[in-house]
Amino acid sequence: MNIRLTKDQETVAIRELVLDAFDDEEASTVAQLALELLKDPASQALSVGAYDGDKLIGYALFTSVRLDSAENLSAYIMAPVAVSSDQQGTGIGQAVIAEGLDRLREQGVAFVMVYGDPNYYSRSGFHVQNAIKAPYELAFPHGWQAQALQPGALEGLAGTLRCAGPLMNPEHW
């Protein structure tokens, strides 16, 4: 397995992977969101893929966010994370997440947010104890998680997150 940043011409492979990884009910919405975020220059996307040869088998997309109480603080949100259905449970998702977090940490990003299964994302260092509010009311508030990439980055930090345009749609929350 090789992990690297994805290339601009790999959007079809990203779409196909997301469609395969998610259930039918949400797959097309999540795939479309990923492509829209990749096209949006304001998202400052970090797009990480895991490859078996030339085949994309794992994926994590990180896009920039702003906290209303700390506009100059560099922060990101991770969405989506996808692993091909025949490779799930093999550690590929954790590997692409780790690569993305390492790259963001090296860039001086303060923290990363994610909205998803706490049992899964806690394995990558995310936790629910934070005072940062999502842009919209959450159906599953226990899934709203953060990870400081710089020491003390989340201490005393509170406010509401603003995401890149495509992610500021209530249907994604």
PDB file of C-alpha atoms in Angstrom:
ATOM      1  CA  MET A   1       0.000   0.000   0.000  1.00  0.00           C
ATOM      2  CA  ASN A   2       1.206   3.478  -0.922  1.00  0.00           C
ATOM      3  CA  ILE A   3      -0.217   6.619   0.688  1.00  0.00           C
ATOM      4  CA  ARG A   4       0.128   9.966  -1.068  1.00  0.00           C
ATOM      5  CA  LEU A   5      -1.722  13.139  -1.967  1.00  0.00           C
ATOM      6  CA  THR A   6      -4.259  12.540  -4.704  1.00  0.00           C
ATOM      7  CA  LYS A   7      -3.891  14.175  -8.115  1.00  0.00           C
ATOM      8  CA  ASP A   8      -6.367  16.512  -9.810  1.00  0.00           C
ATOM      9  CA  GLN A   9      -7.159  13.940 -12.500  1.00  0.00           C
ATOM     10  CA  GLU A  10      -8.220  11.329  -9.916  1.00  0.00           C
ATOM     11  CA  THR A  11     -11.680  12.737  -9.209  1.00  0.00           C
ATOM     12  CA  VAL A  12     -13.406   9.840 -10.998  1.00  0.00           C
ATOM     13  CA  ALA A  13     -11.536   7.321  -8.809  1.00  0.00           C
ATOM     14  CA  ILE A  14     -12.410   9.330  -5.686  1.00  0.00           C
ATOM     15  CA  ARG A  15     -16.083   9.413  -6.652  1.00  0.00           C
ATOM     16  CA  GLU A  16     -16.142   5.665  -7.369  1.00  0.00           C
ATOM     17  CA  LEU A  17     -14.438   4.853  -4.070  1.00  0.00           C
ATOM     18  CA  VAL A  18     -16.871   6.985  -2.050  1.00  0.00           C
ATOM     19  CA  LEU A  19     -19.846   5.421  -3.877  1.00  0.00           C
ATOM     20  CA  ASP A  20     -18.482   1.965  -3.015  1.00  0.00           C
ATOM     21  CA  ALA A  21     -17.641   2.782   0.618  1.00  0.00           C
ATOM     22  CA  PHE A  22     -20.920   4.387   1.714  1.00  0.00           C
ATOM     23  CA  ASP A  23     -24.378   2.862   1.847  1.00  0.00           C
ATOM     24  CA  ASP A  24     -26.759   3.590  -1.009  1.00  0.00           C
ATOM     25  CA  GLU A  25     -28.762   6.150   0.966  1.00  0.00           C
ATOM     26  CA  GLU A  26     -25.902   8.609   1.389  1.00  0.00           C
ATOM     27  CA  ALA A  27     -23.258   7.529  -1.136  1.00  0.00           C
ATOM     28  CA  SER A  28     -24.123   9.899  -3.989  1.00  0.00           C
ATOM     29  CA  THR A  29     -24.504  12.882  -1.631  1.00  0.00           C
ATOM     30  CA  VAL A  30     -21.123  12.234   0.012  1.00  0.00           C
ATOM     31  CA  ALA A  31     -19.410  11.633  -3.348  1.00  0.00           C
ATOM     32  CA  GLN A  32     -20.812  14.876  -4.738  1.00  0.00           C
ATOM     33  CA  LEU A  33     -19.731  16.754  -1.602  1.00  0.00           C
ATOM     34  CA  ALA A  34     -16.164  15.459  -1.939  1.00  0.00           C
ATOM     35  CA  LEU A  35     -15.950  16.590  -5.569  1.00  0.00           C
ATOM     36  CA  GLU A  36     -17.424  20.015  -4.785  1.00  0.00           C
ATOM     37  CA  LEU A  37     -14.959  20.527  -1.936  1.00  0.00           C
ATOM     38  CA  LEU A  38     -12.060  19.538  -4.188  1.00  0.00           C
ATOM     39  CA  LYS A  39     -13.166  22.124  -6.785  1.00  0.00           C
ATOM     40  CA  ASP A  40     -13.652  24.921  -4.250  1.00  0.00           C
ATOM     41  CA  PRO A  41     -10.382  26.892  -3.983  1.00  0.00           C
ATOM     42  CA  ALA A  42     -11.507  28.372  -0.651  1.00  0.00           C
ATOM     43  CA  SER A  43     -11.488  24.891   0.902  1.00  0.00           C
ATOM     44  CA  GLN A  44      -7.673  24.630   0.699  1.00  0.00           C
ATOM     45  CA  ALA A  45      -8.201  20.878   0.359  1.00  0.00           C
ATOM     46  CA  LEU A  46      -5.713  18.290   1.509  1.00  0.00           C
ATOM     47  CA  SER A  47      -6.723  15.125  -0.320  1.00  0.00           C
ATOM     48  CA  VAL A  48      -4.991  11.900   0.805  1.00  0.00           C
ATOM     49  CA  GLY A  49      -5.308   8.527  -0.895  1.00  0.00           C
ATOM     50  CA  ALA A  50      -4.184   4.981  -0.197  1.00  0.00           C
ATOM     51  CA  TYR A  51      -3.311   2.937  -3.273  1.00  0.00           C
ATOM     52  CA  ASP A  52      -2.906  -0.722  -4.075  1.00  0.00           C
ATOM     53  CA  GLY A  53      -0.838  -0.331  -7.213  1.00  0.00           C
ATOM     54  CA  ASP A  54      -2.763   2.280  -9.193  1.00  0.00           C
ATOM     55  CA  LYS A  55      -6.105   1.516  -7.539  1.00  0.00           C
ATOM     56  CA  LEU A  56      -7.444   3.985  -4.951  1.00  0.00           C
ATOM     57  CA  ILE A  57      -8.555   1.929  -1.936  1.00  0.00           C
ATOM     58  CA  GLY A  58      -8.686   4.524   0.843  1.00  0.00           C
ATOM     59  CA  TYR A  59      -9.320   8.236   1.038  1.00  0.00           C
ATOM     60  CA  ALA A  60      -9.511  11.163   3.473  1.00  0.00           C
ATOM     61  CA  LEU A  61     -10.332  14.750   2.591  1.00  0.00           C
ATOM     62  CA  PHE A  62      -9.425  17.662   4.861  1.00  0.00           C
ATOM     63  CA  THR A  63     -10.746  21.178   4.169  1.00  0.00           C
ATOM     64  CA  SER A  64     -10.090  24.444   5.941  1.00  0.00           C
ATOM     65  CA  VAL A  65     -12.514  25.914   8.438  1.00  0.00           C
ATOM     66  CA  ARG A  66     -12.726  29.128  10.435  1.00  0.00           C
ATOM     67  CA  LEU A  67     -13.752  29.573  14.024  1.00  0.00           C
ATOM     68  CA  ASP A  68     -15.837  32.723  14.540  1.00  0.00           C
ATOM     69  CA  SER A  69     -13.971  33.541  17.762  1.00  0.00           C
ATOM     70  CA  ALA A  70     -10.468  33.007  16.312  1.00  0.00           C
ATOM     71  CA  GLU A  71     -10.492  33.943  12.619  1.00  0.00           C
ATOM     72  CA  ASN A  72      -6.705  33.722  12.225  1.00  0.00           C
ATOM     73  CA  LEU A  73      -6.387  30.243  13.702  1.00  0.00           C
ATOM     74  CA  SER A  74      -5.611  27.568  11.097  1.00  0.00           C
ATOM     75  CA  ALA A  75      -8.037  24.646  11.404  1.00  0.00           C
ATOM     76  CA  TYR A  76      -9.518  21.897   9.221  1.00  0.00           C
ATOM     77  CA  ILE A  77     -12.403  19.460   9.116  1.00  0.00           C
ATOM     78  CA  MET A  78     -12.078  15.904   7.870  1.00  0.00           C
ATOM     79  CA  ALA A  79     -14.857  14.713   5.547  1.00  0.00           C
ATOM     80  CA  PRO A  80     -15.260  12.307   3.947  1.00  0.00           C
ATOM     81  CA  VAL A  81     -13.168   9.298   4.890  1.00  0.00           C
ATOM     82  CA  ALA A  82     -13.738   6.282   2.663  1.00  0.00           C
ATOM     83  CA  VAL A  83     -12.282   2.779   2.284  1.00  0.00           C
ATOM     84  CA  SER A  84     -13.280   0.362  -0.453  1.00  0.00           C
ATOM     85  CA  SER A  85     -15.891  -2.095   0.776  1.00  0.00           C
ATOM     86  CA  ASP A  86     -13.580  -5.086   0.327  1.00  0.00           C
ATOM     87  CA  GLN A  87     -10.783  -3.424   2.351  1.00  0.00           C
ATOM     88  CA  GLN A  88     -12.728  -2.072   5.340  1.00  0.00           C
ATOM     89  CA  GLY A  89     -11.430  -3.130   8.733  1.00  0.00           C
ATOM     90  CA  THR A  90      -7.839  -3.502   7.533  1.00  0.00           C
ATOM     91  CA  GLY A  91      -6.406  -0.237   8.909  1.00  0.00           C
ATOM     92  CA  ILE A  92      -6.423   1.668   5.617  1.00  0.00           C
ATOM     93  CA  GLY A  93      -8.760   4.362   6.944  1.00  0.00           C
ATOM     94  CA  GLN A  94      -6.571   4.927   9.993  1.00  0.00           C
ATOM     95  CA  ALA A  95      -3.506   5.129   7.723  1.00  0.00           C
ATOM     96  CA  VAL A  96      -4.901   7.845   5.433  1.00  0.00           C
ATOM     97  CA  ILE A  97      -6.178   9.786   8.437  1.00  0.00           C
ATOM     98  CA  ALA A  98      -2.750   9.608  10.105  1.00  0.00           C
ATOM     99  CA  GLU A  99      -1.023  10.800   6.929  1.00  0.00           C
ATOM    100  CA  GLY A 100      -3.375  13.760   6.592  1.00  0.00           C
ATOM    101  CA  LEU A 101      -3.046  14.724  10.252  1.00  0.00           C
ATOM    102  CA  ASP A 102       0.763  14.528  10.036  1.00  0.00           C
ATOM    103  CA  ARG A 103       0.815  16.793   6.989  1.00  0.00           C
ATOM    104  CA  LEU A 104      -1.507  19.321   8.629  1.00  0.00           C
ATOM    105  CA  ARG A 105       0.529  19.239  11.852  1.00  0.00           C
ATOM    106  CA  GLU A 106       3.673  20.011   9.831  1.00  0.00           C
ATOM    107  CA  GLN A 107       1.853  22.977   8.244  1.00  0.00           C
ATOM    108  CA  GLY A 108       1.125  24.400  11.694  1.00  0.00           C
ATOM    109  CA  VAL A 109      -2.630  23.693  11.651  1.00  0.00           C
ATOM    110  CA  ALA A 110      -3.997  24.087  15.183  1.00  0.00           C
ATOM    111  CA  PHE A 111      -6.799  21.499  15.216  1.00  0.00           C
ATOM    112  CA  VAL A 112      -8.999  19.230  13.096  1.00  0.00           C
ATOM    113  CA  MET A 113     -12.708  18.474  13.556  1.00  0.00           C
ATOM    114  CA  VAL A 114     -14.705  15.455  12.411  1.00  0.00           C
ATOM    115  CA  TYR A 115     -18.354  14.424  12.604  1.00  0.00           C
ATOM    116  CA  GLY A 116     -18.702  10.666  12.791  1.00  0.00           C
ATOM    117  CA  ASP A 117     -18.517   7.515  14.895  1.00  0.00           C
ATOM    118  CA  PRO A 118     -16.607   8.274  18.118  1.00  0.00           C
ATOM    119  CA  ASN A 119     -15.590   4.628  18.461  1.00  0.00           C
ATOM    120  CA  TYR A 120     -13.827   4.792  15.097  1.00  0.00           C
ATOM    121  CA  TYR A 121     -12.336   8.283  15.188  1.00  0.00           C
ATOM    122  CA  SER A 122     -11.104   8.024  18.786  1.00  0.00           C
ATOM    123  CA  ARG A 123      -8.556   5.503  17.450  1.00  0.00           C
ATOM    124  CA  SER A 124      -7.005   8.410  15.530  1.00  0.00           C
ATOM    125  CA  GLY A 125      -6.911  10.710  18.561  1.00  0.00           C
ATOM    126  CA  PHE A 126     -10.227  12.547  18.164  1.00  0.00           C
ATOM    127  CA  HIS A 127     -12.342  13.227  21.250  1.00  0.00           C
ATOM    128  CA  VAL A 128     -15.738  14.717  22.020  1.00  0.00           C
ATOM    129  CA  GLN A 129     -14.590  17.048  24.808  1.00  0.00           C
ATOM    130  CA  ASN A 130     -14.454  20.405  23.057  1.00  0.00           C
ATOM    131  CA  ALA A 131     -16.386  23.693  23.111  1.00  0.00           C
ATOM    132  CA  ILE A 132     -16.469  24.212  19.352  1.00  0.00           C
ATOM    133  CA  LYS A 133     -19.960  24.264  17.878  1.00  0.00           C
ATOM    134  CA  ALA A 134     -20.863  22.787  14.503  1.00  0.00           C
ATOM    135  CA  PRO A 135     -22.357  25.166  11.922  1.00  0.00           C
ATOM    136  CA  TYR A 136     -25.774  23.507  12.320  1.00  0.00           C
ATOM    137  CA  GLU A 137     -27.616  21.496  14.936  1.00  0.00           C
ATOM    138  CA  LEU A 138     -26.377  17.906  14.872  1.00  0.00           C
ATOM    139  CA  ALA A 139     -28.568  14.813  14.781  1.00  0.00           C
ATOM    140  CA  PHE A 140     -25.810  12.942  16.669  1.00  0.00           C
ATOM    141  CA  PRO A 141     -23.971  15.532  18.840  1.00  0.00           C
ATOM    142  CA  HIS A 142     -21.773  12.796  20.362  1.00  0.00           C
ATOM    143  CA  GLY A 143     -20.171  12.427  16.906  1.00  0.00           C
ATOM    144  CA  TRP A 144     -18.738  15.978  16.898  1.00  0.00           C
ATOM    145  CA  GLN A 145     -15.060  15.502  17.721  1.00  0.00           C
ATOM    146  CA  ALA A 146     -11.807  17.431  17.740  1.00  0.00           C
ATOM    147  CA  GLN A 147      -8.088  16.802  17.790  1.00  0.00           C
ATOM    148  CA  ALA A 148      -5.444  19.369  18.688  1.00  0.00           C
ATOM    149  CA  LEU A 149      -2.480  19.193  16.323  1.00  0.00           C
ATOM    150  CA  GLN A 150      -0.488  21.767  18.269  1.00  0.00           C
ATOM    151  CA  PRO A 151      -0.004  21.568  22.059  1.00  0.00           C
ATOM    152  CA  GLY A 152      -2.847  23.285  23.900  1.00  0.00           C
ATOM    153  CA  ALA A 153      -4.605  24.348  20.707  1.00  0.00           C
ATOM    154  CA  LEU A 154      -8.079  23.495  22.019  1.00  0.00           C
ATOM    155  CA  GLU A 155      -7.617  24.793  25.573  1.00  0.00           C
ATOM    156  CA  GLY A 156     -10.127  27.552  26.279  1.00  0.00           C
ATOM    157  CA  LEU A 157     -11.194  27.601  22.643  1.00  0.00           C
ATOM    158  CA  ALA A 158     -14.919  28.052  21.946  1.00  0.00           C
ATOM    159  CA  GLY A 159     -17.031  29.326  19.091  1.00  0.00           C
ATOM    160  CA  THR A 160     -18.897  28.228  16.001  1.00  0.00           C
ATOM    161  CA  LEU A 161     -17.211  26.678  13.000  1.00  0.00           C
ATOM    162  CA  ARG A 162     -17.617  27.951   9.429  1.00  0.00           C
ATOM    163  CA  CYS A 163     -16.716  25.504   6.683  1.00  0.00           C
ATOM    164  CA  ALA A 164     -16.027  25.820   2.967  1.00  0.00           C
ATOM    165  CA  GLY A 165     -19.144  26.653   0.915  1.00  0.00           C
ATOM    166  CA  PRO A 166     -20.144  23.120  -0.138  1.00  0.00           C
ATOM    167  CA  LEU A 167     -20.037  21.900   3.463  1.00  0.00           C
ATOM    168  CA  MET A 168     -22.164  24.796   4.746  1.00  0.00           C
ATOM    169  CA  ASN A 169     -25.321  23.003   3.650  1.00  0.00           C
ATOM    170  CA  PRO A 170     -27.560  21.732   6.494  1.00  0.00           C
ATOM    171  CA  GLU A 171     -28.140  18.422   4.663  1.00  0.00           C
ATOM    172  CA  HIS A 172     -24.549  17.386   5.439  1.00  0.00           C
ATOM    173  CA  TRP A 173     -25.063  17.739   9.171  1.00  0.00           C
TER     174      TRP A 173
END
